N, CA, C and O atoms as CSV, one atom per row, in Angstrom:
chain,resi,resn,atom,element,x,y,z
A,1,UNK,N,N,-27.438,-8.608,29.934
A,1,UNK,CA,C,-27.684,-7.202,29.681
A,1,UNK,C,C,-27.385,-6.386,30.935
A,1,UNK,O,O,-26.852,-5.277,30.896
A,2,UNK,N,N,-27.764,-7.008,32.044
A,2,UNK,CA,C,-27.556,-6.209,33.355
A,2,UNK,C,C,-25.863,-5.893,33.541
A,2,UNK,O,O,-25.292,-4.868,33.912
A,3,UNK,N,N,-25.482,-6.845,33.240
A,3,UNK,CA,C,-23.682,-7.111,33.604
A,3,UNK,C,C,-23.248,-5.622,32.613
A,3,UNK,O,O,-22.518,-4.746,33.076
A,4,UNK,N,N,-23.800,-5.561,31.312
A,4,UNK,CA,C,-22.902,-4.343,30.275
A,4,UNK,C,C,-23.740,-3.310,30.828
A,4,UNK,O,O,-23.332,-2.171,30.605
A,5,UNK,N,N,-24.759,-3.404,31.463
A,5,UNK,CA,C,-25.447,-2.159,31.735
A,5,UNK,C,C,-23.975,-1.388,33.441
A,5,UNK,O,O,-23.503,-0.257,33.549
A,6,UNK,N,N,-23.811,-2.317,34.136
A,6,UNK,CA,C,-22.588,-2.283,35.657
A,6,UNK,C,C,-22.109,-2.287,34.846
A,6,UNK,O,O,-21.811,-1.118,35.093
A,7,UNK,N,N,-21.620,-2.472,33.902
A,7,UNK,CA,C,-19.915,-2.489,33.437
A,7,UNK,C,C,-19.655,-0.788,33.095
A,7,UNK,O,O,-18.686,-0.091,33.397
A,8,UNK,N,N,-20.473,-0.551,32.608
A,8,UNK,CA,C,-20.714,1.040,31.667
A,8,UNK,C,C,-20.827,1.912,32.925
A,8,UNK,O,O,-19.995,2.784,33.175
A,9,UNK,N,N,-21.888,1.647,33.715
A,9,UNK,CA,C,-22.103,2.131,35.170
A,9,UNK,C,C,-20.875,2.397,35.787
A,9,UNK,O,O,-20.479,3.563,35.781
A,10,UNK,N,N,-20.167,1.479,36.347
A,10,UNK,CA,C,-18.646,1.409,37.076
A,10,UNK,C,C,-17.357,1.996,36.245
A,10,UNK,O,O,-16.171,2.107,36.554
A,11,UNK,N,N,-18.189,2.366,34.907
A,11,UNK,CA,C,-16.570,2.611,33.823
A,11,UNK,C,C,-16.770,4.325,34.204
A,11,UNK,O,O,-15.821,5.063,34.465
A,12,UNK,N,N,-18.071,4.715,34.173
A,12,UNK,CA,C,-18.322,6.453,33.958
A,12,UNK,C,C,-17.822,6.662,32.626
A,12,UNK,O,O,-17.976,5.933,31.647
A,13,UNK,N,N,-17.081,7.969,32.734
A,13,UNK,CA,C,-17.206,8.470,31.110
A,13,UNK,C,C,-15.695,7.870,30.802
A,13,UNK,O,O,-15.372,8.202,29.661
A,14,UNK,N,N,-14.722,7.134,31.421
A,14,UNK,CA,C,-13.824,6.865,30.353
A,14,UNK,C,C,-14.281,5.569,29.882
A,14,UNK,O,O,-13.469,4.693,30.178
A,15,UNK,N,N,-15.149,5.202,29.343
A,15,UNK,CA,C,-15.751,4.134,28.615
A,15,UNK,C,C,-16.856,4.269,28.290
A,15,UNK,O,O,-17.848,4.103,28.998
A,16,UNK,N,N,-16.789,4.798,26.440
A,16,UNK,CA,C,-17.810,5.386,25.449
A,16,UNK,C,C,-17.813,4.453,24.277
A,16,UNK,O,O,-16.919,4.373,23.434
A,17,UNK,N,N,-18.852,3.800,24.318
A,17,UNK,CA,C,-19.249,3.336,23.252
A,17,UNK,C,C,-20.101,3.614,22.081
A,17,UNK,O,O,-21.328,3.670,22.162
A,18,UNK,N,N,-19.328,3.815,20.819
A,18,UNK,CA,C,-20.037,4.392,19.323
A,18,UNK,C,C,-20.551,3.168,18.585
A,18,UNK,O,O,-19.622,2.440,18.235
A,19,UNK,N,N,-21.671,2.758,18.270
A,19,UNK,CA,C,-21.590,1.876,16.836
A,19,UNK,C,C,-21.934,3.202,15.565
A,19,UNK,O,O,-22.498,4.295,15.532
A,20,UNK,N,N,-20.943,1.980,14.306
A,20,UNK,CA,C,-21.599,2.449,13.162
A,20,UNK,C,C,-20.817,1.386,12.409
A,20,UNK,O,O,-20.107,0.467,12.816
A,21,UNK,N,N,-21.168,1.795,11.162
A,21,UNK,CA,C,-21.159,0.340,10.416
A,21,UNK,C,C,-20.561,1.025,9.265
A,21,UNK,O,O,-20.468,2.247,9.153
A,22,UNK,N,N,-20.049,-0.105,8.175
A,22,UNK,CA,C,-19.459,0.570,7.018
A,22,UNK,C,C,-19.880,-0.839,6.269
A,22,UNK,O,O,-20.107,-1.930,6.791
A,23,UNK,N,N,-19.912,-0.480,4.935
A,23,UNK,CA,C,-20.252,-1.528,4.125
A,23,UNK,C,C,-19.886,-1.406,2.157
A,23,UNK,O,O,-20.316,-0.355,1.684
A,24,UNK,N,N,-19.460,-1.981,1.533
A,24,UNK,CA,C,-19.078,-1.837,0.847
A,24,UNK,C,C,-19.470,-3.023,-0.312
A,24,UNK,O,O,-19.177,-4.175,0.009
A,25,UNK,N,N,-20.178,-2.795,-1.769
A,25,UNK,CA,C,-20.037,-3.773,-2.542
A,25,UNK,C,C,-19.791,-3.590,-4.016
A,25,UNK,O,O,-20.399,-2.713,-4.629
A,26,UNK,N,N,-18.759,-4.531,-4.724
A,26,UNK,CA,C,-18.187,-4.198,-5.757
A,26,UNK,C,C,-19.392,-4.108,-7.188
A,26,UNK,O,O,-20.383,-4.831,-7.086
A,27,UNK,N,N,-19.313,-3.598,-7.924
A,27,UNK,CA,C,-20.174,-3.751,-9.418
A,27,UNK,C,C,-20.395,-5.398,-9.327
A,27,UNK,O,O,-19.837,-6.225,-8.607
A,28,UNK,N,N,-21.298,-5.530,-10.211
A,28,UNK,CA,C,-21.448,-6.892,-10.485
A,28,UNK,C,C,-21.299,-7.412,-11.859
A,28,UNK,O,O,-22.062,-7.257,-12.813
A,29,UNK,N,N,-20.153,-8.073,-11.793
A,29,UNK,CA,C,-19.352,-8.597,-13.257
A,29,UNK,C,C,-20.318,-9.741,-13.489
A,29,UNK,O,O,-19.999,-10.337,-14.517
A,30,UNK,N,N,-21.106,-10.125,-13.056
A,30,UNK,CA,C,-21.880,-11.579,-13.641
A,30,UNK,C,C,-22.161,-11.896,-15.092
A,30,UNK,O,O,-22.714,-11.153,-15.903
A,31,UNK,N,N,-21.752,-12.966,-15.268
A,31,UNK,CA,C,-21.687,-13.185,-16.795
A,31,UNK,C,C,-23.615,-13.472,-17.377
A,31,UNK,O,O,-24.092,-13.485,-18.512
A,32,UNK,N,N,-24.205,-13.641,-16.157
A,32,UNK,CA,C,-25.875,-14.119,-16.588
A,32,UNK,C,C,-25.894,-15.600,-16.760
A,32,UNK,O,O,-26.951,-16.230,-16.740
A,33,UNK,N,N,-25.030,-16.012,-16.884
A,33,UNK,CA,C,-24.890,-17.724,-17.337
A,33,UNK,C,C,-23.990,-18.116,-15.776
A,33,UNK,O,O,-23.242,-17.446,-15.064
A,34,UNK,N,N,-24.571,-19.713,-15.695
A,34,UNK,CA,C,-24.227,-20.066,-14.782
A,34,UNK,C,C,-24.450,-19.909,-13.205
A,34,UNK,O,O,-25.027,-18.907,-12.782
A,35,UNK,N,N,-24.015,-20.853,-12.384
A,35,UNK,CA,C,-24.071,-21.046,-11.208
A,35,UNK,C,C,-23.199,-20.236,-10.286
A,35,UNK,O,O,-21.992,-20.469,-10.231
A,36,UNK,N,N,-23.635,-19.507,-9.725
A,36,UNK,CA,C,-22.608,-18.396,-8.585
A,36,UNK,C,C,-22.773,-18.991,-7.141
A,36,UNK,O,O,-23.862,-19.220,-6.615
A,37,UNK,N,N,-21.401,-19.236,-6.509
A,37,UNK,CA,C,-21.440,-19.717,-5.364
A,37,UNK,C,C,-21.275,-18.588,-4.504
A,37,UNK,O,O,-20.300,-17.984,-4.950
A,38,UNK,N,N,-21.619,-18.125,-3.729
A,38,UNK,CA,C,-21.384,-17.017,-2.587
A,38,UNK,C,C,-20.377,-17.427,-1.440
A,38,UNK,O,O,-21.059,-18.112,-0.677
A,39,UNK,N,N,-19.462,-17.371,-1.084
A,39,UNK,CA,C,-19.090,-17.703,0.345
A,39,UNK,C,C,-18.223,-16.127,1.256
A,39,UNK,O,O,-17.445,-15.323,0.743
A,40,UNK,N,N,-18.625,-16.152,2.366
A,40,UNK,CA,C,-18.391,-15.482,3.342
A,40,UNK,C,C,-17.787,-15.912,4.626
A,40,UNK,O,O,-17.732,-17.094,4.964
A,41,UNK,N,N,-17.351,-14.959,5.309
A,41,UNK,CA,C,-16.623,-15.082,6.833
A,41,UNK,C,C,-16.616,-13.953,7.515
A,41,UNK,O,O,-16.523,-12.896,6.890
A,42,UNK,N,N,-16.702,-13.953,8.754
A,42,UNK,CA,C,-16.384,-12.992,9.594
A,42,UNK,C,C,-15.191,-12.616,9.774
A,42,UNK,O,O,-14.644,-13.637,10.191
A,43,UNK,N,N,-14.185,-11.556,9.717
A,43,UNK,CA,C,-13.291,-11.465,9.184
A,43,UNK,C,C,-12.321,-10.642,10.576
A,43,UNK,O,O,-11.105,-10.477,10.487
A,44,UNK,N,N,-13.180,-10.184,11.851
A,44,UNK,CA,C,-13.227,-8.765,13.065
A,44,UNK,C,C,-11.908,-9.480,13.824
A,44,UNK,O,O,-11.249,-8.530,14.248
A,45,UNK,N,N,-11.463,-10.305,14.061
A,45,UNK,CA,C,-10.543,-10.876,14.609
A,45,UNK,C,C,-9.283,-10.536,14.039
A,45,UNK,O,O,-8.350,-9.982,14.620
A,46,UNK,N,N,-9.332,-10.904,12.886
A,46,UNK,CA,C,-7.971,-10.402,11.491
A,46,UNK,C,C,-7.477,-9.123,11.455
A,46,UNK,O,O,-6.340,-8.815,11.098
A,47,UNK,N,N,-8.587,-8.174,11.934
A,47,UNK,CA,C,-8.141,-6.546,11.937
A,47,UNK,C,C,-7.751,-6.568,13.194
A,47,UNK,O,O,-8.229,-7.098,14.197
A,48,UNK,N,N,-6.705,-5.840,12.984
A,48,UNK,CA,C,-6.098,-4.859,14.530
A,48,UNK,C,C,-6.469,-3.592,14.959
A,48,UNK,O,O,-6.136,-2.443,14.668
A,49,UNK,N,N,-7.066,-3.991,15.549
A,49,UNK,CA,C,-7.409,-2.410,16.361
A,49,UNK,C,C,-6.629,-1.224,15.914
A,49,UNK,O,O,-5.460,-1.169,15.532
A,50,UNK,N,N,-7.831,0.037,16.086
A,50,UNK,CA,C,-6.533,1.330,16.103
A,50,UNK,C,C,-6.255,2.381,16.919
A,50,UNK,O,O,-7.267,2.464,17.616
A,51,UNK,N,N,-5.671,3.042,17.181
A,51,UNK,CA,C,-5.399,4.038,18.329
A,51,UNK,C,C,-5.532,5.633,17.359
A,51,UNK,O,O,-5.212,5.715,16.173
A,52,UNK,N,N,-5.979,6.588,18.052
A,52,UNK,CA,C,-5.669,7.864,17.850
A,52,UNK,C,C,-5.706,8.994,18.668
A,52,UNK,O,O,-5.332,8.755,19.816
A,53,UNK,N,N,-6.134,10.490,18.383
A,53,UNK,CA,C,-6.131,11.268,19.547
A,53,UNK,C,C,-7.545,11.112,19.817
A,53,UNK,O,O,-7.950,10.601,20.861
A,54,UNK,N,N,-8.457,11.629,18.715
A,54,UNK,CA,C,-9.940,11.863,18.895
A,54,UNK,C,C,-10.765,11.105,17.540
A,54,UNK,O,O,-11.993,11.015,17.530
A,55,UNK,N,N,-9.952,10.618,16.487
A,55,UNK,CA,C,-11.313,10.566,15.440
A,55,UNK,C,C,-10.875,8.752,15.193
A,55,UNK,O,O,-10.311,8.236,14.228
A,56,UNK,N,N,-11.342,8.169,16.354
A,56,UNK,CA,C,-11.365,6.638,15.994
A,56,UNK,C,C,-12.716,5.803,15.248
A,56,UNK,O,O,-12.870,4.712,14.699
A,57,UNK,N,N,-13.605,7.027,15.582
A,57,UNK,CA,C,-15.036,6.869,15.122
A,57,UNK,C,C,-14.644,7.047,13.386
A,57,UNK,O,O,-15.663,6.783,12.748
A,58,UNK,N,N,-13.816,7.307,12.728
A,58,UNK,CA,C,-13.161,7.808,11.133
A,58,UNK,C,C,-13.680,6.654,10.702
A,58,UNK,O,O,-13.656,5.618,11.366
A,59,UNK,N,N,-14.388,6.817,9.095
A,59,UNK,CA,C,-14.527,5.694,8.742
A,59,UNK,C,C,-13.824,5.890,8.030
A,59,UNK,O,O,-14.250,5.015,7.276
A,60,UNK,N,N,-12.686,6.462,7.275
A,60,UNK,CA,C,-11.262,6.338,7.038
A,60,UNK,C,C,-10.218,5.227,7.852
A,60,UNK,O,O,-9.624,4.354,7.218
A,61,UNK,N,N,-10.114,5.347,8.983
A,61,UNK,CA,C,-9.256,5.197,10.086
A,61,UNK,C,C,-10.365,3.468,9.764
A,61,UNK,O,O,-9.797,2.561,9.157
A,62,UNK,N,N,-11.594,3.294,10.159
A,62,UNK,CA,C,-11.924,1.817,9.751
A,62,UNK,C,C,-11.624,1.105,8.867
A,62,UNK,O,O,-11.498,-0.113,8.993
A,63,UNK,N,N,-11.419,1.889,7.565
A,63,UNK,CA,C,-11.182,1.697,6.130
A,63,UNK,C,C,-9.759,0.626,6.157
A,63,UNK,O,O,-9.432,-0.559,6.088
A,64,UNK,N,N,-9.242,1.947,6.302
A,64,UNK,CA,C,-7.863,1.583,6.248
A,64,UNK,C,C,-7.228,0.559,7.373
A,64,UNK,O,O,-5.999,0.586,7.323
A,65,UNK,N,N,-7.654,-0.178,8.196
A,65,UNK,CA,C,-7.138,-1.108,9.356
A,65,UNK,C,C,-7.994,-2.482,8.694
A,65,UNK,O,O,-7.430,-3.547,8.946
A,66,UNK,N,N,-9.409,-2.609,7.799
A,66,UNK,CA,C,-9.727,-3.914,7.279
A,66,UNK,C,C,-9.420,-3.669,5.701
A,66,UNK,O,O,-9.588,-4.691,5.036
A,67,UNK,N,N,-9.206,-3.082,5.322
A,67,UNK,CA,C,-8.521,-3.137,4.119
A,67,UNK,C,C,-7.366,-4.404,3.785
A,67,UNK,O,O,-7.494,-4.993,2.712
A,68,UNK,N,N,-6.276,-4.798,4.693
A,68,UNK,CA,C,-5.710,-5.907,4.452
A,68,UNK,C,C,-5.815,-7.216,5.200
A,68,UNK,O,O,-5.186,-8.272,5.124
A,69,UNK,N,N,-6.766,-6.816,5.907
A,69,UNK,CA,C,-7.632,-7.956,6.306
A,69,UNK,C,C,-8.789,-8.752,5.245
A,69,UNK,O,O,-9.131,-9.929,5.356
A,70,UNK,N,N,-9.107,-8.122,4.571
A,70,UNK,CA,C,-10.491,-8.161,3.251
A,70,UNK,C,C,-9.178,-8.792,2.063
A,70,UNK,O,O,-9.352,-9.969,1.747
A,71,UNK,N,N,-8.247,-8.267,1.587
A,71,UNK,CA,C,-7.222,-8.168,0.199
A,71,UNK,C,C,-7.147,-9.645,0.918
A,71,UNK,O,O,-8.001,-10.308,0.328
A,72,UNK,N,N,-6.575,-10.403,1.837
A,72,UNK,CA,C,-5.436,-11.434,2.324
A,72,UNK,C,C,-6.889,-12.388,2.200
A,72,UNK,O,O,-6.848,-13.238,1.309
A,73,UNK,N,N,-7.715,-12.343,2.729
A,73,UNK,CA,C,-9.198,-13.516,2.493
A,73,UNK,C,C,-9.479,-13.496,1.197
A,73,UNK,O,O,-9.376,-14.529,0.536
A,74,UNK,N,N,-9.869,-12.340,0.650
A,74,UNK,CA,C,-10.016,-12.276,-0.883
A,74,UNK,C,C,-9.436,-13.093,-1.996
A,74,UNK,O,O,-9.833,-13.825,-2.902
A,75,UNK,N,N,-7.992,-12.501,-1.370
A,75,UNK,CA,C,-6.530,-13.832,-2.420
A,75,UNK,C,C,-6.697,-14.888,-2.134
A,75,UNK,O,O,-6.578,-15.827,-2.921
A,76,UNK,N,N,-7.134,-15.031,-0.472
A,76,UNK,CA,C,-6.964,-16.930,-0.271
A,76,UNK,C,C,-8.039,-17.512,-1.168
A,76,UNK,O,O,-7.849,-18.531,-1.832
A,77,UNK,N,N,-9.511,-16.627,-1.164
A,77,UNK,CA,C,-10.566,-17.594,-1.947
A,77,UNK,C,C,-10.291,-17.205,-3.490
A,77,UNK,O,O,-10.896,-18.145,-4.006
A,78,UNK,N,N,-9.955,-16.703,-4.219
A,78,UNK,CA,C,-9.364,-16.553,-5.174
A,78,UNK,C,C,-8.310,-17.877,-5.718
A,78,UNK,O,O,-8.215,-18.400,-6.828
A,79,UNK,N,N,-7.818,-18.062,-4.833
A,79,UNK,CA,C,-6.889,-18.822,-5.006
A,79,UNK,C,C,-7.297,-20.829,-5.011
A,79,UNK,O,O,-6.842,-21.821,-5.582
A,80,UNK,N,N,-8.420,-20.522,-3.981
A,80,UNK,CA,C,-9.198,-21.832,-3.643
A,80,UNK,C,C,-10.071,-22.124,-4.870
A,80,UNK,O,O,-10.520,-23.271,-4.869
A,81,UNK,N,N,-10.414,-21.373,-5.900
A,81,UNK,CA,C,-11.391,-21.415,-6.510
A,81,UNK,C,C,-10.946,-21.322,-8.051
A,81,UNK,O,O,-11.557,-20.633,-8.869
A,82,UNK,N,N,-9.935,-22.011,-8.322
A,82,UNK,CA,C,-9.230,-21.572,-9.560
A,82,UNK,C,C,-10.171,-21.890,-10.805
A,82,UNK,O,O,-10.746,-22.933,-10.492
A,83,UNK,N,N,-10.467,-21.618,-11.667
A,83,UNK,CA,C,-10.995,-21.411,-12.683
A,83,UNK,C,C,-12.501,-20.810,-12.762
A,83,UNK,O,O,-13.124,-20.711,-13.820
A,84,UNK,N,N,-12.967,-20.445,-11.560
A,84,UNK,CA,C,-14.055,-19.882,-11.607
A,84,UNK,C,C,-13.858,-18.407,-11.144
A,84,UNK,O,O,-13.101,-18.194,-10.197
A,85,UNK,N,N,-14.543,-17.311,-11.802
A,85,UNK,CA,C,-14.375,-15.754,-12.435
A,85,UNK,C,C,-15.179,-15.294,-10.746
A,85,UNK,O,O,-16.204,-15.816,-10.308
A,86,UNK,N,N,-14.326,-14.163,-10.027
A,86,UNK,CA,C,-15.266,-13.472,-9.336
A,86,UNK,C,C,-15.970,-12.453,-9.714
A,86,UNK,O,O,-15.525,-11.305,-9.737
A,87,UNK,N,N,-17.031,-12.751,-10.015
A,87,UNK,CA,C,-17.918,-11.795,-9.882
A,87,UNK,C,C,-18.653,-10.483,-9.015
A,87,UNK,O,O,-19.313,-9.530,-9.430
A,88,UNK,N,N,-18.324,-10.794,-7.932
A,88,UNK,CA,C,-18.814,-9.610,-7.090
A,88,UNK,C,C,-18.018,-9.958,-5.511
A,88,UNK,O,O,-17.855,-11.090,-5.057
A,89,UNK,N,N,-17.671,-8.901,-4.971
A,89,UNK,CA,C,-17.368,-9.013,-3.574
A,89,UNK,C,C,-17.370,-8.035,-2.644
A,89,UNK,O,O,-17.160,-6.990,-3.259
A,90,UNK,N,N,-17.493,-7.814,-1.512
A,90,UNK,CA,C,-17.713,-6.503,-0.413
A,90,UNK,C,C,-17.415,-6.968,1.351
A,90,UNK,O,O,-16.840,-7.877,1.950
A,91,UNK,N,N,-17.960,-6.103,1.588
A,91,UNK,CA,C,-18.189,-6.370,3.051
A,91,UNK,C,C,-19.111,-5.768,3.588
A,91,UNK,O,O,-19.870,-4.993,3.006
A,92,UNK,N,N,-19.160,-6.223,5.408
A,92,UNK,CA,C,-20.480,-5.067,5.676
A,92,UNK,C,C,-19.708,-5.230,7.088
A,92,UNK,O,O,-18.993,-6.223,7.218
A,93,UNK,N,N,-19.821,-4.269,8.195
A,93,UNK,CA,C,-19.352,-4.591,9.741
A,93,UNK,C,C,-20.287,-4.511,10.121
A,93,UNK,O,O,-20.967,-3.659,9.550
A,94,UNK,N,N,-20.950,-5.245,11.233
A,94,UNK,CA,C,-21.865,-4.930,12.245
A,94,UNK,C,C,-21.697,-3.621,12.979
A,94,UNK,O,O,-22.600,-2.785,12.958
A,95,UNK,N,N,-20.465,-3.405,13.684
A,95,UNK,CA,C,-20.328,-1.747,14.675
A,95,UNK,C,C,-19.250,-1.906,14.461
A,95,UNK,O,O,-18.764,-2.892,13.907
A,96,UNK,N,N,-18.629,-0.860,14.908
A,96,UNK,CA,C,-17.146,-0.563,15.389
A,96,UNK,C,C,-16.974,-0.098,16.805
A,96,UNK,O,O,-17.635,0.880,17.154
A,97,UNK,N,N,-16.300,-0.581,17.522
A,97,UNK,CA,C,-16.671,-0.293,19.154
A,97,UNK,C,C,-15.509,0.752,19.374
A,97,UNK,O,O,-14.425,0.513,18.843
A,98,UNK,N,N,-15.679,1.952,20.163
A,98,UNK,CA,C,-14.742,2.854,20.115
A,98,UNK,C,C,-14.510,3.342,21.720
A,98,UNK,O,O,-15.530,3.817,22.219
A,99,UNK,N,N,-13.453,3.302,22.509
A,99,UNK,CA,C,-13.091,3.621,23.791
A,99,UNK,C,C,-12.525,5.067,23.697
A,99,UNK,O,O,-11.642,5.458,22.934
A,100,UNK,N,N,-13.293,5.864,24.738
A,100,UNK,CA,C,-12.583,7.010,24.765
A,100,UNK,C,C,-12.041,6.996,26.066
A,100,UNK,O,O,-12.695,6.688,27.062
A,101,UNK,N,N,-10.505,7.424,26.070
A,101,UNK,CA,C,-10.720,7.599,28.127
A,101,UNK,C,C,-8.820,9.066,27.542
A,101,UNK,O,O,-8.133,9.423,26.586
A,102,UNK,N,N,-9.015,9.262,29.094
A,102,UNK,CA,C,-7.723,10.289,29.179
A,102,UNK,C,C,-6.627,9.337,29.202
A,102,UNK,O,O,-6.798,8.149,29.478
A,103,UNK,N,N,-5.384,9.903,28.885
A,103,UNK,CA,C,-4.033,9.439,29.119
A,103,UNK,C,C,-3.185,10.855,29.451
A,103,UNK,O,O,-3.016,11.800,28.681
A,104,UNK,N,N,-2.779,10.732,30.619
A,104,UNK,CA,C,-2.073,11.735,31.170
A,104,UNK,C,C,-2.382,13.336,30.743
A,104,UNK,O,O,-1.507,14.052,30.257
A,105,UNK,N,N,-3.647,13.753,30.978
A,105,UNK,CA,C,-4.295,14.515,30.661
A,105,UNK,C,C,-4.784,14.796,28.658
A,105,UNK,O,O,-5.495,15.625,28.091
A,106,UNK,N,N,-4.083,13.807,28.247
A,106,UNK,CA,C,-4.746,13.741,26.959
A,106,UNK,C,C,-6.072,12.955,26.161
A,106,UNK,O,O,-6.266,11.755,26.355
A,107,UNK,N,N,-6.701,13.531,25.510
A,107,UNK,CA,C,-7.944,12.829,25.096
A,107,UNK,C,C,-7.150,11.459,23.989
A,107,UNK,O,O,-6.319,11.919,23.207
A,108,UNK,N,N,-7.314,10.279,23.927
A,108,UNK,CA,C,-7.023,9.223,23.388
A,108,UNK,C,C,-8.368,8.209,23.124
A,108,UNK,O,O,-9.221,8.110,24.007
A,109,UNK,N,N,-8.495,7.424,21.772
A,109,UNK,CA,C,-8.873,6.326,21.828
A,109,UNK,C,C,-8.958,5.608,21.387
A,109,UNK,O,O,-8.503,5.983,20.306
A,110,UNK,N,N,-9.387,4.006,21.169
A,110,UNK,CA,C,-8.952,3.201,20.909
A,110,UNK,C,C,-10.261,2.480,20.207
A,110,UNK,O,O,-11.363,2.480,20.755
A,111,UNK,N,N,-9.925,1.666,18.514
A,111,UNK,CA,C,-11.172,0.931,18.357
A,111,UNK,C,C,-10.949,0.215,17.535
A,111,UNK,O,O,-9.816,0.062,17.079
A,112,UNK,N,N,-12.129,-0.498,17.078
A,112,UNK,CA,C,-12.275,-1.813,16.563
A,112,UNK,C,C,-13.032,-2.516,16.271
A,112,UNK,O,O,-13.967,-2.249,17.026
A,113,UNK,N,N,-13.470,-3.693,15.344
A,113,UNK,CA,C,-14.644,-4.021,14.648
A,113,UNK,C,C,-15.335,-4.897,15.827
A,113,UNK,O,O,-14.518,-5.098,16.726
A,114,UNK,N,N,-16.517,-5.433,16.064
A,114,UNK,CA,C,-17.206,-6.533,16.608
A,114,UNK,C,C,-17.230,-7.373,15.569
A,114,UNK,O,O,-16.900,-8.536,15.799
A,115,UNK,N,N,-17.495,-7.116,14.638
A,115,UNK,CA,C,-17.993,-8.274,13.457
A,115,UNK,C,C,-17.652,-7.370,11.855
A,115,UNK,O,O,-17.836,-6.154,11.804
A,116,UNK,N,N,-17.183,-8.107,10.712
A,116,UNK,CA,C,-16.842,-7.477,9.712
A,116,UNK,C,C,-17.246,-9.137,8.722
A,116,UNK,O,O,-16.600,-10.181,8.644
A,117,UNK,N,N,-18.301,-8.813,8.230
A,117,UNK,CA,C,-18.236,-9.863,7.481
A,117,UNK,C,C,-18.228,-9.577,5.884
A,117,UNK,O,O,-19.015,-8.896,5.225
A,118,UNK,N,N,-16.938,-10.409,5.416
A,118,UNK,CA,C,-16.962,-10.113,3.703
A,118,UNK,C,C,-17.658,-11.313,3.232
A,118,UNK,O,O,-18.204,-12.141,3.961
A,119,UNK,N,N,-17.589,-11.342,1.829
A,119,UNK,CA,C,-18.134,-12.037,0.889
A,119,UNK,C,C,-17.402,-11.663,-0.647
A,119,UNK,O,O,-17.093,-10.591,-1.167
A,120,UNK,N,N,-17.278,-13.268,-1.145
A,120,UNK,CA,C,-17.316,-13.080,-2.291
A,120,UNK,C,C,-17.673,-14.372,-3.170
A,120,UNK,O,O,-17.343,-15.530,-2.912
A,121,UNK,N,N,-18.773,-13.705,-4.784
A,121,UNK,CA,C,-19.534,-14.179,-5.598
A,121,UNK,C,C,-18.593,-14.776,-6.408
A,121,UNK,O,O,-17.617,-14.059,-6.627
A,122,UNK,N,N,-18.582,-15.891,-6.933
A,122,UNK,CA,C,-18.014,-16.378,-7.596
A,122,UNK,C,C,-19.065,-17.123,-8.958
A,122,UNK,O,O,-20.149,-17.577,-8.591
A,123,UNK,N,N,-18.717,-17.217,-10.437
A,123,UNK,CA,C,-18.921,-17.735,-11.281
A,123,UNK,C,C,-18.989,-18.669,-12.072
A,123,UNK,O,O,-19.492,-18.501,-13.183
């Protein structure tokens, strides 16, 4: 804790950190019958970071950078799980970490998930 407390210390203001979280979960198709397996992953590695002038904090701008990170896991377990119906699936992120600093007198910054974990219910 001391080390991020100097790190923040020695950065001054071009190093601002935002959390917030986004989370998302689909209707639930469950048939009432049967056994539902749940499986999940952390997914924050798979997304690429994003750059802008000022609104990296967007939960648009989050949206849209794990969006094909979530579709590409989704298909793989979809695909692992053939004959059983998904029933429900989402995600949730822990934060989104967001850098503000200047670039040649312009406001810029840069961000990205810590943790994004999806899930999906299967039938």
């Amino acid at each position: 804790m001391f080390a991020f407390a100097l790190l923040v210390a020695l950065a001054g203001p071009a190093l601002q950190l935002h959390a917030q979280t986004l989370s998302f979960r689909s209707t639930d198709h469950a048939s009432g019958s049967g056994r539902h397996v749940r499986l999940q992953a952390d997914l924050a590695r798979r997304v690429e970071s994003w750059q802008a002038s000022r609104t990296c904090a967007s939960a648009r701008l989050a949206r849209s950078a794990l969006k094909p990170a979530v579709a590409q896991w989704l298909g793989t377990q979809m695909m692992a799980n053939p004959g059983k119906t998904l029933t429900q699936w989402g995600y949730h992120s822990g934060d989104i970490w967001v850098e503000n600093h200047m670039v040649d007198g312009v406001q810029r910054c840069r961000a990205g998930f810590r943790k994004l974990i999806a899930f999906a219910e299967f039938g």
